[in-house]
C-alpha cells in the first residue's frame, strides 16, 4: 500500500522557471491538499481539492496552480519560480464529505530550492 | 473560524523525564483532533486522534492526549521520553462540518541525554 506518493524528493530551480510537483494517492481519498512548510511558520495550506474537477485556494495560493482531473492525482504547478517559493512541500489526502473524522495522510515531501 | 495554538515552540527535556506539549483550539463547531509527529527530514505521521468517547486517547510510541472540551485543549503527554522522541509535533483540528484541517505552528521537542 503506497499511500501518498510525491515526486521529486528534491528540486533546484532558477528564478522564472516553471515546474510541476507530482502527488498521487491510492486510498480513494476525495480530499487532497498541498502545504508548504517553512521554519517557524508551521504548515500553510496552498490549495486543496474535494474531488475530481473541484479545487479551491488555501492560505497562500499566489504563484501556484492546481488541477484535479482524477481522484488519484493532484499536481501542483509553479508558474514562474521565485526565491520566496524555496520551501518543503507536502501533499496530503483524506476521506471527504461525511467522513470528517478521517485523518490526513502525508507524502514524504519535496524539498524545493529556487536560486 | 477555527484556529490552533501550540503554546510552546521549543521544549527541551531530559531523557526519561515526563513531557507535556500544549495545544489549544478555537472553533464555533465541534471538531476532530489530531496530533502528528515529524522526524527530521521526514513527512508527518499520525500520532493519535480524538474522534469521540473517552477523553483520554492513547497513541503510538507511548504518547497519550487528553481532550478537555471546557478548556478547548488537547495536550499531548508522555510519562518518560526517549532520545528517539526528538521531533517536531503538530496539533491539528478538523471541523465536523468541513474538509479543511487547521494546524498549529508546531512544537520542537528535544530530548537531552
CSV table of N, CA, C and O in Angstrom, one decimal, chain A residues 31 35 37 40-43 45 48 50 90 94-97 99-108 111, chain B residues 32 34 36 38 41-46 49 51 88 90 94-101 103-106:
chain,number,residue,atom,x,y,z
A,31,UNK,N,-10.5,14.1,-0.6
A,31,UNK,CA,-9.8,15.3,-0.3
A,31,UNK,C,-8.3,15.2,-0.5
A,31,UNK,O,-7.7,14.3,0.1
A,35,UNK,N,0.6,21.6,1.1
A,35,UNK,CA,1.1,22.5,2.1
A,35,UNK,C,2.5,22.9,1.8
A,35,UNK,O,3.2,22.1,1.2
A,37,UNK,N,6.0,24.1,4.1
A,37,UNK,CA,6.5,24.2,5.4
A,37,UNK,C,7.7,25.0,5.4
A,37,UNK,O,8.7,24.7,4.8
A,40,UNK,N,9.6,28.0,11.5
A,40,UNK,CA,8.9,28.9,12.3
A,40,UNK,C,7.4,29.3,11.9
A,40,UNK,O,6.8,30.0,12.6
A,41,UNK,N,7.0,28.7,10.8
A,41,UNK,CA,5.7,29.1,10.2
A,41,UNK,C,4.7,27.9,10.2
A,41,UNK,O,3.6,28.0,9.7
A,42,UNK,N,5.2,26.7,10.6
A,42,UNK,CA,4.3,25.6,10.5
A,42,UNK,C,4.0,25.2,9.1
A,42,UNK,O,4.7,25.4,8.2
A,43,UNK,N,2.8,24.6,9.0
A,43,UNK,CA,2.3,24.2,7.7
A,43,UNK,C,1.2,25.2,7.2
A,43,UNK,O,0.3,25.6,7.9
A,45,UNK,N,-1.5,26.0,4.1
A,45,UNK,CA,-2.3,25.4,3.0
A,45,UNK,C,-2.2,26.3,1.8
A,45,UNK,O,-2.5,27.5,1.8
A,48,UNK,N,-6.4,23.1,-2.2
A,48,UNK,CA,-7.0,21.8,-1.9
A,48,UNK,C,-8.1,21.5,-2.8
A,48,UNK,O,-8.5,22.3,-3.6
A,50,UNK,N,-11.7,18.8,-3.2
A,50,UNK,CA,-12.6,17.9,-2.5
A,50,UNK,C,-13.1,16.8,-3.5
A,50,UNK,O,-14.0,16.0,-3.1
A,90,UNK,N,4.4,19.6,1.0
A,90,UNK,CA,3.8,18.3,1.3
A,90,UNK,C,2.4,18.2,0.7
A,90,UNK,O,1.7,19.1,0.7
A,94,UNK,N,-7.2,12.8,2.4
A,94,UNK,CA,-8.1,12.3,3.5
A,94,UNK,C,-9.4,11.9,2.8
A,94,UNK,O,-9.7,12.3,1.7
A,95,UNK,N,-10.2,11.1,3.5
A,95,UNK,CA,-11.6,10.9,3.1
A,95,UNK,C,-12.3,12.3,3.2
A,95,UNK,O,-11.9,13.2,4.0
A,96,UNK,N,-13.4,12.4,2.5
A,96,UNK,CA,-14.1,13.7,2.4
A,96,UNK,C,-15.4,13.7,3.1
A,96,UNK,O,-15.5,13.3,4.2
A,97,UNK,N,-16.4,14.3,2.4
A,97,UNK,CA,-17.7,14.6,3.0
A,97,UNK,C,-18.3,13.4,3.6
A,97,UNK,O,-18.3,12.3,3.1
A,99,UNK,N,-17.1,11.9,6.2
A,99,UNK,CA,-16.1,11.1,7.0
A,99,UNK,C,-15.1,12.1,7.5
A,99,UNK,O,-13.9,11.8,7.3
A,100,UNK,N,-15.5,13.2,8.1
A,100,UNK,CA,-14.6,14.2,8.5
A,100,UNK,C,-13.7,13.7,9.7
A,100,UNK,O,-12.8,14.4,10.2
A,101,UNK,N,-14.0,12.6,10.3
A,101,UNK,CA,-13.2,12.0,11.4
A,101,UNK,C,-12.0,11.3,10.8
A,101,UNK,O,-11.2,10.7,11.6
A,102,UNK,N,-11.8,11.3,9.5
A,102,UNK,CA,-10.7,10.6,8.9
A,102,UNK,C,-9.4,11.5,9.0
A,102,UNK,O,-9.5,12.7,8.7
A,103,UNK,N,-8.3,11.0,9.4
A,103,UNK,CA,-7.1,11.8,9.5
A,103,UNK,C,-6.5,12.1,8.1
A,103,UNK,O,-6.9,11.6,7.1
A,104,UNK,N,-5.6,13.1,8.1
A,104,UNK,CA,-4.8,13.4,6.9
A,104,UNK,C,-3.6,12.5,6.8
A,104,UNK,O,-2.9,12.3,7.8
A,105,UNK,N,-3.4,12.0,5.6
A,105,UNK,CA,-2.2,11.2,5.3
A,105,UNK,C,-1.2,12.0,4.4
A,105,UNK,O,-1.6,12.6,3.4
A,106,UNK,N,0.0,12.0,4.8
A,106,UNK,CA,1.0,12.9,4.2
A,106,UNK,C,2.0,12.1,3.3
A,106,UNK,O,2.3,10.9,3.6
A,107,UNK,N,2.4,12.7,2.2
A,107,UNK,CA,3.6,12.2,1.5
A,107,UNK,C,4.9,12.6,2.2
A,107,UNK,O,4.8,13.3,3.2
A,108,UNK,N,6.0,12.2,1.6
A,108,UNK,CA,7.3,12.4,2.3
A,108,UNK,C,7.9,13.8,2.0
A,108,UNK,O,9.0,14.1,2.5
A,111,UNK,N,11.6,18.8,-1.4
A,111,UNK,CA,12.4,20.0,-0.9
A,111,UNK,C,12.8,20.8,-2.2
A,111,UNK,O,13.5,20.3,-3.0
B,32,UNK,N,-12.8,17.4,15.3
B,32,UNK,CA,-12.0,16.2,15.5
B,32,UNK,C,-10.5,16.7,15.7
B,32,UNK,O,-10.1,17.7,15.1
B,34,UNK,N,-6.3,15.9,16.3
B,34,UNK,CA,-5.2,15.1,15.9
B,34,UNK,C,-3.8,15.6,16.3
B,34,UNK,O,-3.7,16.8,16.5
B,36,UNK,N,0.2,15.0,15.2
B,36,UNK,CA,1.2,14.4,14.2
B,36,UNK,C,2.6,14.6,14.7
B,36,UNK,O,2.9,15.6,15.4
B,38,UNK,N,6.7,14.7,13.3
B,38,UNK,CA,7.6,14.8,12.1
B,38,UNK,C,9.0,14.6,12.5
B,38,UNK,O,9.6,15.5,13.2
B,41,UNK,N,13.7,15.5,8.5
B,41,UNK,CA,13.8,15.2,7.1
B,41,UNK,C,12.7,14.1,6.7
B,41,UNK,O,13.0,13.4,5.7
B,42,UNK,N,11.6,14.1,7.4
B,42,UNK,CA,10.6,13.1,7.0
B,42,UNK,C,9.2,13.8,6.9
B,42,UNK,O,9.1,15.0,7.2
B,43,UNK,N,8.2,13.1,6.5
B,43,UNK,CA,6.9,13.6,6.4
B,43,UNK,C,6.2,13.5,7.8
B,43,UNK,O,6.9,13.1,8.7
B,44,UNK,N,5.0,13.9,7.8
B,44,UNK,CA,4.2,13.9,9.1
B,44,UNK,C,3.5,12.5,9.2
B,44,UNK,O,2.9,12.0,8.3
B,45,UNK,N,3.6,12.0,10.4
B,45,UNK,CA,2.9,10.7,10.7
B,45,UNK,C,1.8,11.0,11.8
B,45,UNK,O,2.1,11.8,12.7
B,46,UNK,N,0.7,10.3,11.7
B,46,UNK,CA,-0.3,10.4,12.7
B,46,UNK,C,0.1,9.8,14.0
B,46,UNK,O,0.6,8.6,14.0
B,49,UNK,N,-5.5,10.4,17.6
B,49,UNK,CA,-6.6,11.2,17.2
B,49,UNK,C,-7.7,11.1,18.2
B,49,UNK,O,-7.9,10.0,18.9
B,51,UNK,N,-11.8,11.4,18.3
B,51,UNK,CA,-13.0,11.5,17.5
B,51,UNK,C,-14.2,11.7,18.4
B,51,UNK,O,-15.1,12.5,18.1
B,88,UNK,N,9.5,17.2,15.6
B,88,UNK,CA,8.5,18.3,15.6
B,88,UNK,C,7.1,17.7,15.8
B,88,UNK,O,6.8,16.6,15.1
B,90,UNK,N,2.9,18.4,15.8
B,90,UNK,CA,1.9,19.3,15.3
B,90,UNK,C,0.5,18.9,15.8
B,90,UNK,O,0.2,17.7,15.7
B,94,UNK,N,-10.0,19.3,12.7
B,94,UNK,CA,-10.8,19.3,11.5
B,94,UNK,C,-12.3,19.4,12.0
B,94,UNK,O,-12.8,18.6,12.7
B,95,UNK,N,-13.0,20.5,11.5
B,95,UNK,CA,-14.3,20.7,11.9
B,95,UNK,C,-15.2,19.6,11.4
B,95,UNK,O,-14.9,19.0,10.3
B,96,UNK,N,-16.3,19.3,12.1
B,96,UNK,CA,-17.2,18.2,11.7
B,96,UNK,C,-18.1,18.7,10.6
B,96,UNK,O,-19.0,17.9,10.1
B,97,UNK,N,-17.9,19.9,10.1
B,97,UNK,CA,-18.7,20.4,9.0
B,97,UNK,C,-18.0,20.7,7.8
B,97,UNK,O,-18.5,21.2,6.8
B,98,UNK,N,-16.7,20.5,7.7
B,98,UNK,CA,-15.9,20.9,6.6
B,98,UNK,C,-14.7,20.0,6.3
B,98,UNK,O,-14.3,19.2,7.1
B,99,UNK,N,-14.1,20.2,5.2
B,99,UNK,CA,-13.0,19.4,4.8
B,99,UNK,C,-11.6,19.8,5.3
B,99,UNK,O,-10.8,18.9,5.6
B,100,UNK,N,-11.4,21.1,5.5
B,100,UNK,CA,-10.1,21.6,5.8
B,100,UNK,C,-9.6,21.1,7.2
B,100,UNK,O,-10.4,21.0,8.1
B,101,UNK,N,-8.3,21.0,7.3
B,101,UNK,CA,-7.6,20.8,8.5
B,101,UNK,C,-6.9,22.1,8.9
B,101,UNK,O,-6.4,22.8,8.1
B,103,UNK,N,-3.8,23.6,11.4
B,103,UNK,CA,-2.6,23.1,12.1
B,103,UNK,C,-2.1,24.2,13.0
B,103,UNK,O,-2.2,25.4,12.7
B,104,UNK,N,-1.5,23.8,14.1
B,104,UNK,CA,-0.7,24.7,14.9
B,104,UNK,C,0.6,24.9,14.3
B,104,UNK,O,1.0,24.2,13.3
B,105,UNK,N,1.4,25.8,14.8
B,105,UNK,CA,2.7,26.1,14.2
B,105,UNK,C,3.8,25.1,14.6
B,105,UNK,O,5.0,25.2,14.2
B,106,UNK,N,3.5,24.1,15.5
B,106,UNK,CA,4.4,23.1,15.8
B,106,UNK,C,5.2,23.3,17.1
B,106,UNK,O,5.4,24.5,17.5
